[in-house]
JSON list of C-alpha atoms in Angstrom, two decimals:
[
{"chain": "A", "resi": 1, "resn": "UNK", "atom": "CA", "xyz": [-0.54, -5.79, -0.58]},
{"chain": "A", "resi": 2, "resn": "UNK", "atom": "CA", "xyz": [0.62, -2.61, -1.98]},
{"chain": "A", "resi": 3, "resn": "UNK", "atom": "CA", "xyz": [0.14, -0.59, -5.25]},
{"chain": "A", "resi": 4, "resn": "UNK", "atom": "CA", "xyz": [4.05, 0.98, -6.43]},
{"chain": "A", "resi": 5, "resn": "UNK", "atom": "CA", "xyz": [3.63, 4.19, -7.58]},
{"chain": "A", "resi": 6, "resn": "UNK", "atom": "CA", "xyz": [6.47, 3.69, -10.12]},
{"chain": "A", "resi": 7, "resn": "UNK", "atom": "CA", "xyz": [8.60, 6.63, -11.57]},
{"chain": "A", "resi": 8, "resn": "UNK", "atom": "CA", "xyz": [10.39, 7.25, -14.55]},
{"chain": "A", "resi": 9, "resn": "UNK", "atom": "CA", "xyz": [12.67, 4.56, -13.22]},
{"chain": "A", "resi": 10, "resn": "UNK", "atom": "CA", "xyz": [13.42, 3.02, -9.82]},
{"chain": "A", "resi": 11, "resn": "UNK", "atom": "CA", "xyz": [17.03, 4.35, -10.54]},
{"chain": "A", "resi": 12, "resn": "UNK", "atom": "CA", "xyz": [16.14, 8.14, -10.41]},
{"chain": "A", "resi": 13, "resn": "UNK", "atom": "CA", "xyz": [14.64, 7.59, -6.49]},
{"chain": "A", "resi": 14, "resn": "UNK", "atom": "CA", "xyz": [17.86, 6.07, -5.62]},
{"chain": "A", "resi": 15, "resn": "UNK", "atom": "CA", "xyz": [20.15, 8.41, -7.23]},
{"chain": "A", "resi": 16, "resn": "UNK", "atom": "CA", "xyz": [18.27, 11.09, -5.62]},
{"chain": "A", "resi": 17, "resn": "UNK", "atom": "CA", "xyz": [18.27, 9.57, -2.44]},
{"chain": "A", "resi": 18, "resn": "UNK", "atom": "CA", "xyz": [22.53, 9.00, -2.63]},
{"chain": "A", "resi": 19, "resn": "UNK", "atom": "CA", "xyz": [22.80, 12.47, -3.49]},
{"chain": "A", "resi": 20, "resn": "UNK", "atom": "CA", "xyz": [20.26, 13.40, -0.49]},
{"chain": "A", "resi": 21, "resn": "UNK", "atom": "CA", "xyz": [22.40, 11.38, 1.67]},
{"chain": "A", "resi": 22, "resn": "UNK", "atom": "CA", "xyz": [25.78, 12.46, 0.16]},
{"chain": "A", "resi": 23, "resn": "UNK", "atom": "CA", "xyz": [24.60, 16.26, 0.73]},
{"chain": "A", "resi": 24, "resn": "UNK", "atom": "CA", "xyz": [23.49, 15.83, 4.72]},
{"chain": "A", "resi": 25, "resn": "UNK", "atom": "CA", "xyz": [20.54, 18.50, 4.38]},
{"chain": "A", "resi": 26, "resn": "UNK", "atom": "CA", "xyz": [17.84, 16.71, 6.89]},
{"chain": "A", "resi": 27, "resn": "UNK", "atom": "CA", "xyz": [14.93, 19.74, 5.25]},
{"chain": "A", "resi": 28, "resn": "UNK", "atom": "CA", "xyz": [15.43, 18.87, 1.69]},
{"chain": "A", "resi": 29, "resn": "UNK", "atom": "CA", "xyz": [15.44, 14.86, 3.03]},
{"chain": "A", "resi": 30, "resn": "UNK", "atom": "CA", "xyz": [12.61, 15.60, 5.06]},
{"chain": "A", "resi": 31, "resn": "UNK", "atom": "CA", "xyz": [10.90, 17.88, 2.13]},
{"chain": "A", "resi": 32, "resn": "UNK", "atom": "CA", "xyz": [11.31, 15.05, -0.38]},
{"chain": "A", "resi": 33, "resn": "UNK", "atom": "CA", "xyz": [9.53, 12.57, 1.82]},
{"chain": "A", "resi": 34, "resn": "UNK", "atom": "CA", "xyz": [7.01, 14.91, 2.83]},
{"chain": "A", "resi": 35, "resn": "UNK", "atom": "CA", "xyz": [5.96, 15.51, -0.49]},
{"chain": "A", "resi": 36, "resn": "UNK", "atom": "CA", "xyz": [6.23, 11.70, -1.99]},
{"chain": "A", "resi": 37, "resn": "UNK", "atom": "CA", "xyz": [4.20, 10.63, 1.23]},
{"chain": "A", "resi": 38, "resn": "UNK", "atom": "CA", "xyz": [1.27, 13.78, -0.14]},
{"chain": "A", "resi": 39, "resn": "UNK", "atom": "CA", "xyz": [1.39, 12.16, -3.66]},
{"chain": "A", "resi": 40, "resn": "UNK", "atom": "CA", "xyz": [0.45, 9.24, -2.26]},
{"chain": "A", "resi": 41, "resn": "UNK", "atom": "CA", "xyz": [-1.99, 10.21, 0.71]},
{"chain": "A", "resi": 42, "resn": "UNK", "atom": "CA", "xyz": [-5.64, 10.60, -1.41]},
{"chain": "A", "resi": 43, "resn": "UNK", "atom": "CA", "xyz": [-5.50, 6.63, -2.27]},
{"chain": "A", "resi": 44, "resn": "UNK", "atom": "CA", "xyz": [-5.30, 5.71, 1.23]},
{"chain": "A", "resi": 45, "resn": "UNK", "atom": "CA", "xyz": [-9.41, 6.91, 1.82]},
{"chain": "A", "resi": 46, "resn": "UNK", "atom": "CA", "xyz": [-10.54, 5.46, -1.23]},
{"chain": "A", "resi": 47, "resn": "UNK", "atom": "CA", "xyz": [-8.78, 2.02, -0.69]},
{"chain": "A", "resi": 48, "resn": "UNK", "atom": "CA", "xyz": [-10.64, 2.41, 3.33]},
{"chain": "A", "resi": 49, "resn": "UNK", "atom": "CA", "xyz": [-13.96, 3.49, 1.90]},
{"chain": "A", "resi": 50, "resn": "UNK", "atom": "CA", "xyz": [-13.02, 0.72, -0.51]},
{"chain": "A", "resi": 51, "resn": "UNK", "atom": "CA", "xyz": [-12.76, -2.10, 2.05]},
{"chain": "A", "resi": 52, "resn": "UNK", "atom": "CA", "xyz": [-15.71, -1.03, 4.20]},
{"chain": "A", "resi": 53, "resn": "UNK", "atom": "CA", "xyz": [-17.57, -1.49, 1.07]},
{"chain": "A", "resi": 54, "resn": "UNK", "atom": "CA", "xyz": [-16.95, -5.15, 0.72]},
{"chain": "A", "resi": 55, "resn": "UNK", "atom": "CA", "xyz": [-20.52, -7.21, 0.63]},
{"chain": "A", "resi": 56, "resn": "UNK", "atom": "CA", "xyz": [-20.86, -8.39, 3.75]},
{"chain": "A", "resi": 57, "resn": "UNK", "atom": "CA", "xyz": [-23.40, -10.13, 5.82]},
{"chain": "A", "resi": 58, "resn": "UNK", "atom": "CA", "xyz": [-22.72, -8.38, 9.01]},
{"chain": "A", "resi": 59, "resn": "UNK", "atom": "CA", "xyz": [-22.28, -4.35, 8.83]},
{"chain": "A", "resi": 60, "resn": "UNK", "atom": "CA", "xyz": [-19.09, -2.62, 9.27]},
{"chain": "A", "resi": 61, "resn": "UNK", "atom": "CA", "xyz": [-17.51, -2.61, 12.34]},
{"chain": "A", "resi": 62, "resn": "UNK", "atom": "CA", "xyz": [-14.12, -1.29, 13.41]},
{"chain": "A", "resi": 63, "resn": "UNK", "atom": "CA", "xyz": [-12.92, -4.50, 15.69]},
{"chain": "A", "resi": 64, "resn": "UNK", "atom": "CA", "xyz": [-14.73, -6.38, 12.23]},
{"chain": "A", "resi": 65, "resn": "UNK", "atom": "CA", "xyz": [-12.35, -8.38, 10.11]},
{"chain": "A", "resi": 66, "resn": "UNK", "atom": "CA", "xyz": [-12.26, -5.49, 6.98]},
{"chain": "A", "resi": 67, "resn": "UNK", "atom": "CA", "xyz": [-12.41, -2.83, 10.59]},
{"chain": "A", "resi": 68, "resn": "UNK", "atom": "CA", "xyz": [-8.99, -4.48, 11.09]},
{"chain": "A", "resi": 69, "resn": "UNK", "atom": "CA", "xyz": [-8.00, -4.05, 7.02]},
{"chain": "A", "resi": 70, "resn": "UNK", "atom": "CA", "xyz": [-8.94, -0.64, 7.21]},
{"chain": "A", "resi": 71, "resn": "UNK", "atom": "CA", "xyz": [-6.75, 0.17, 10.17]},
{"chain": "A", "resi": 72, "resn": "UNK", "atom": "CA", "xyz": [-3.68, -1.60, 8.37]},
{"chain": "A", "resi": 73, "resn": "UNK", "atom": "CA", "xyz": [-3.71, 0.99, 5.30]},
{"chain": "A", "resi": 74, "resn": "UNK", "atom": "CA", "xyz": [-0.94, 3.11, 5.17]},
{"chain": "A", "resi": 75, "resn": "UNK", "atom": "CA", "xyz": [1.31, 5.03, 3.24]},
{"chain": "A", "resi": 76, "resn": "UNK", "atom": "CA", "xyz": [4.73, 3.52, 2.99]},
{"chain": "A", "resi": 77, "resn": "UNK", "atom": "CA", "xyz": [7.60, 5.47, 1.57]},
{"chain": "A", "resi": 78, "resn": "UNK", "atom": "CA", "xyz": [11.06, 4.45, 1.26]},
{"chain": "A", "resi": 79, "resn": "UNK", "atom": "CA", "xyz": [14.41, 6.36, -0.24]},
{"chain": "A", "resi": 80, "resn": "UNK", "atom": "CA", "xyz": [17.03, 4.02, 0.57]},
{"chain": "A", "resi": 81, "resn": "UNK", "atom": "CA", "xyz": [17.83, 0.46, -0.68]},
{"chain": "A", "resi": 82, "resn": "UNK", "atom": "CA", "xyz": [16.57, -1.76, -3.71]},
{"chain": "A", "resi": 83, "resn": "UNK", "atom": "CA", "xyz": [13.06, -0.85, -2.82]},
{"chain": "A", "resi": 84, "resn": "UNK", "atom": "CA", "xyz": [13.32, 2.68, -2.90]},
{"chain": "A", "resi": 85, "resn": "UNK", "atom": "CA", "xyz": [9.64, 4.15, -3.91]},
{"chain": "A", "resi": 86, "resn": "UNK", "atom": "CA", "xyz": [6.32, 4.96, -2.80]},
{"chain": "A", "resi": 87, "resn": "UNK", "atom": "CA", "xyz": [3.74, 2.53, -2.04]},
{"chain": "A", "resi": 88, "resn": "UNK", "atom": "CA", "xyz": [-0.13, 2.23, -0.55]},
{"chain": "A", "resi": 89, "resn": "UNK", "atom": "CA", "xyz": [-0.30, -0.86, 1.69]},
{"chain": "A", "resi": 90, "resn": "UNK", "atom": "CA", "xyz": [-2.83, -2.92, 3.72]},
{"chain": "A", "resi": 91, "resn": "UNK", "atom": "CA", "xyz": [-0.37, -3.85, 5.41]},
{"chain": "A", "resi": 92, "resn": "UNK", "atom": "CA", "xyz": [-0.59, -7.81, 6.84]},
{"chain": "A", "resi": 93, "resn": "UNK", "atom": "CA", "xyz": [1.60, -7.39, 9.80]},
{"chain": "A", "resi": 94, "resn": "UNK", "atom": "CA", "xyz": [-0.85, -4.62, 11.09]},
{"chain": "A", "resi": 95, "resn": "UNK", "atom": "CA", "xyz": [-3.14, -7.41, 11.10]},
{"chain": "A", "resi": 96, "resn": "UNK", "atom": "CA", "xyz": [-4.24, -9.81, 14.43]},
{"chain": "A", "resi": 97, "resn": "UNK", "atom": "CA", "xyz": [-2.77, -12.67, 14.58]},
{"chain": "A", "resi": 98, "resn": "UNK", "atom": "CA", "xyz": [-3.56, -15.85, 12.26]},
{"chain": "A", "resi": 99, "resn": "UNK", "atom": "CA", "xyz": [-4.72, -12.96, 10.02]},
{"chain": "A", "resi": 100, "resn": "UNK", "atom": "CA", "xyz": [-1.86, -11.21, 8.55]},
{"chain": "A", "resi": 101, "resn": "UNK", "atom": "CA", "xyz": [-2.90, -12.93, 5.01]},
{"chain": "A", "resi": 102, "resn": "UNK", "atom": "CA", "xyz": [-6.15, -11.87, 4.83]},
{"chain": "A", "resi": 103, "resn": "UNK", "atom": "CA", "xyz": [-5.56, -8.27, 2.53]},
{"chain": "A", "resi": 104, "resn": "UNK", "atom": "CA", "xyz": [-3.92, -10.81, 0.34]},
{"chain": "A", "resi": 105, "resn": "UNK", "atom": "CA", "xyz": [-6.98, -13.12, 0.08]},
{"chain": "A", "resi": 106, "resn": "UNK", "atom": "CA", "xyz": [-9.69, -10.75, 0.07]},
{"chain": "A", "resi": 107, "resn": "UNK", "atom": "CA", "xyz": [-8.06, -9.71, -3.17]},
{"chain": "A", "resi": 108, "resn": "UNK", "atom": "CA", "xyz": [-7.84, -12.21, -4.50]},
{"chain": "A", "resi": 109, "resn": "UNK", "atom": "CA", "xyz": [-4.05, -12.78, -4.87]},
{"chain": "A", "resi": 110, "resn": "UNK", "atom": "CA", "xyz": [-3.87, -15.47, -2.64]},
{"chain": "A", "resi": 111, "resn": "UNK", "atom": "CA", "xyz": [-5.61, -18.55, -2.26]},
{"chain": "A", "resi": 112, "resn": "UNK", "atom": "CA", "xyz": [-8.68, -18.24, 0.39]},
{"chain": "A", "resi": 113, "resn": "UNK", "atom": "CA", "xyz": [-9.84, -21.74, 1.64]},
{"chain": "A", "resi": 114, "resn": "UNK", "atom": "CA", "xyz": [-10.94, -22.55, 5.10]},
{"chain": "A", "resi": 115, "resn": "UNK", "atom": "CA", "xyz": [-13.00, -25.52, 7.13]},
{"chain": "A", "resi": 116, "resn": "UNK", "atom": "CA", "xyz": [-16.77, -25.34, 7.82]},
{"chain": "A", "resi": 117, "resn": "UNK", "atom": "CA", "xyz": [-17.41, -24.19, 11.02]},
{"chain": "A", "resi": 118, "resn": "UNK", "atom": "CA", "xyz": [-14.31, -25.72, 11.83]},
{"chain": "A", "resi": 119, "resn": "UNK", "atom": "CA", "xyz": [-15.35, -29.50, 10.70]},
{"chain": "A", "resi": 120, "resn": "UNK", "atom": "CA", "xyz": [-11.88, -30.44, 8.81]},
{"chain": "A", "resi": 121, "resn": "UNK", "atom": "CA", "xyz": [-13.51, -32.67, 6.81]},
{"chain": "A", "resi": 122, "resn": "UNK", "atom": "CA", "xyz": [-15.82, -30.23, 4.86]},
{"chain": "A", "resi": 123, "resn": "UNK", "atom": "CA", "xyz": [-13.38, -27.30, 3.47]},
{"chain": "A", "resi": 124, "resn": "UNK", "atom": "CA", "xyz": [-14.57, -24.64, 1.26]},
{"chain": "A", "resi": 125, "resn": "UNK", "atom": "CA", "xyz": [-12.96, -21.87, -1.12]},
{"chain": "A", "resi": 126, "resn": "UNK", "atom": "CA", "xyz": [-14.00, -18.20, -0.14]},
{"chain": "A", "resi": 127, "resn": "UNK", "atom": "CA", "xyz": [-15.06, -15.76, -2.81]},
{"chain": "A", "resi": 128, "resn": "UNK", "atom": "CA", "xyz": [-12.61, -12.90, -3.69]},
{"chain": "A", "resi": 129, "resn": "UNK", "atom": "CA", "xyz": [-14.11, -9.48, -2.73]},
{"chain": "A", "resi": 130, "resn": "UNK", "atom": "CA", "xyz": [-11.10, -7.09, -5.07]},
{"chain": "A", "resi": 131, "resn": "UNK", "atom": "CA", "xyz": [-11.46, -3.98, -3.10]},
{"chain": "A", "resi": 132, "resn": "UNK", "atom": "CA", "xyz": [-7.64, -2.30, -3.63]},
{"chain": "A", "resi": 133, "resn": "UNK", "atom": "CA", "xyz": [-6.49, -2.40, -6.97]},
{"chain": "A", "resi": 134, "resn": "UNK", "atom": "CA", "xyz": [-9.97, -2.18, -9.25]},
{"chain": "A", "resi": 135, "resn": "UNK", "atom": "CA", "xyz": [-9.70, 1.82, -6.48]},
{"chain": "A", "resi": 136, "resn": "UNK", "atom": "CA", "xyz": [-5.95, 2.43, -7.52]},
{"chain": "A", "resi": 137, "resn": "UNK", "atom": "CA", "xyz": [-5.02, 1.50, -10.97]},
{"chain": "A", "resi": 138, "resn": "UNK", "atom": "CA", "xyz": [-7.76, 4.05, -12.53]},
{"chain": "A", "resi": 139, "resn": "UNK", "atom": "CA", "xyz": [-5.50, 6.96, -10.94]},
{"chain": "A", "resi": 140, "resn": "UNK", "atom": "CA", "xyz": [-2.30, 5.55, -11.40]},
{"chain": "A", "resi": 141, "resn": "UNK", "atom": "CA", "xyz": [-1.30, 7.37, -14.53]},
{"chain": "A", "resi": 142, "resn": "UNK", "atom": "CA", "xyz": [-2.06, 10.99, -12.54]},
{"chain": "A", "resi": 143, "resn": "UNK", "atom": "CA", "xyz": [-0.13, 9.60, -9.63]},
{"chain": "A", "resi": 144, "resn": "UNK", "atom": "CA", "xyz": [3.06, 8.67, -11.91]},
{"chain": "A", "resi": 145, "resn": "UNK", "atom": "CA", "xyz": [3.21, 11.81, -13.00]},
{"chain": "A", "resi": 146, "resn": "UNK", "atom": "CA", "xyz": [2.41, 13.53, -9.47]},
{"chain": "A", "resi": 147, "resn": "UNK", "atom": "CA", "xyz": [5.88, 11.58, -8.04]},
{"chain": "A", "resi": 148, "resn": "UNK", "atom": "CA", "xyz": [7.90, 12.37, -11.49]},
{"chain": "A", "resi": 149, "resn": "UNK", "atom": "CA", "xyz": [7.46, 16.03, -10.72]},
{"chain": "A", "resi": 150, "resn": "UNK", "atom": "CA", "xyz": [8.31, 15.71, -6.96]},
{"chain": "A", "resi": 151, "resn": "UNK", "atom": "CA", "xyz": [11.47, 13.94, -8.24]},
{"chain": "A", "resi": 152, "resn": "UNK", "atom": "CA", "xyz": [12.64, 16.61, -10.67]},
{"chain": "A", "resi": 153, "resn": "UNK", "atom": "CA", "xyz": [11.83, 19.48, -8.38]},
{"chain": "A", "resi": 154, "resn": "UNK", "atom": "CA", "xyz": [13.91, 17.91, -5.79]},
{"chain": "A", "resi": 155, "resn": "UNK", "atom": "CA", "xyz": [16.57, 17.30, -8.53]},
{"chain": "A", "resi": 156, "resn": "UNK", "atom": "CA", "xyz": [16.43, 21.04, -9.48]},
{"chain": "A", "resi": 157, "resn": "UNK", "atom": "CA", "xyz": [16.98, 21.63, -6.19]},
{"chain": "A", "resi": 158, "resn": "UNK", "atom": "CA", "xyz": [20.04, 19.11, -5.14]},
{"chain": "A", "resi": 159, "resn": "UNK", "atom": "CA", "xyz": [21.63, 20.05, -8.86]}
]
């Protein structure tokens, strides 16, 4: 699950990052990520306070299944490849095992169906709880423009 924080085009990342790499300054590499990885940083609380939000009958606990969702947020940035960009994930590999899809299914984005109490007879479809993109979309425009500036002062500063 992540939300891209997309810039002008995916094109200008990469072309920064070629010249980044092409250049061999490690602080302007390291300022760039720095400051992609800051644009980025203030979703990461919401989409926590977010997920320990979700209606539950049992309160929130850290060792809790949406405990373990919380922990798997994270700020992932990338500058090299197709996939250059800046994204906030709850990350399913984070996750324990035979839970890794569960960000996906809280969501709603995947599919959610499981047995009663284990009887593989009875199965039922769980409820979506949307807790990451209903906190991320309403700031996305700000955050857009947030990375486009990080780009072109970088750019000034490469050019």
């Amino acid at each position: 699950m992540a939300a891209d924080l997309q810039l002008r085009t995916g094109e200008d990342l990469r072309r920064i990052s070629r010249e980044l790499r092409s250049m061999d300054n490690p602080e302007i590499k390291k300022r760039f990520r720095r400051e992609l990885r800051a644009v980025a940083q203030p979703f990461v609380p919401l989409v926590r306070n977010s997920i320990k939000a979700v209606p539950s009958k049992q309160p929130y606990s850290a060792v809790g299944l949406r405990g373990q969702m919380v922990k798997a947020t994270r700020v992932e940035v990338r500058t090299v490849g197709r996939d250059a960009g800046v994204a906030i994930r709850v990350d399913g590999r984070k996750m324990p095992s035979k839970q890794k899809s569960l960000p996906a299914m809280m969501e709603g984005t995947k599919r959610w169906r499981h047995p009663v109490f284990g009887n593989r007879e009875n199965w039922v479809t769980q409820t979506r709880k949307p807790y990451f993109y209903r906190v991320v979309q309403p700031a996305g425009a700000a955050s857009r423009r947030a990375a486009s500036r990080v780009v072109d002062s970088i750019s000034r500063d490469i050019s």
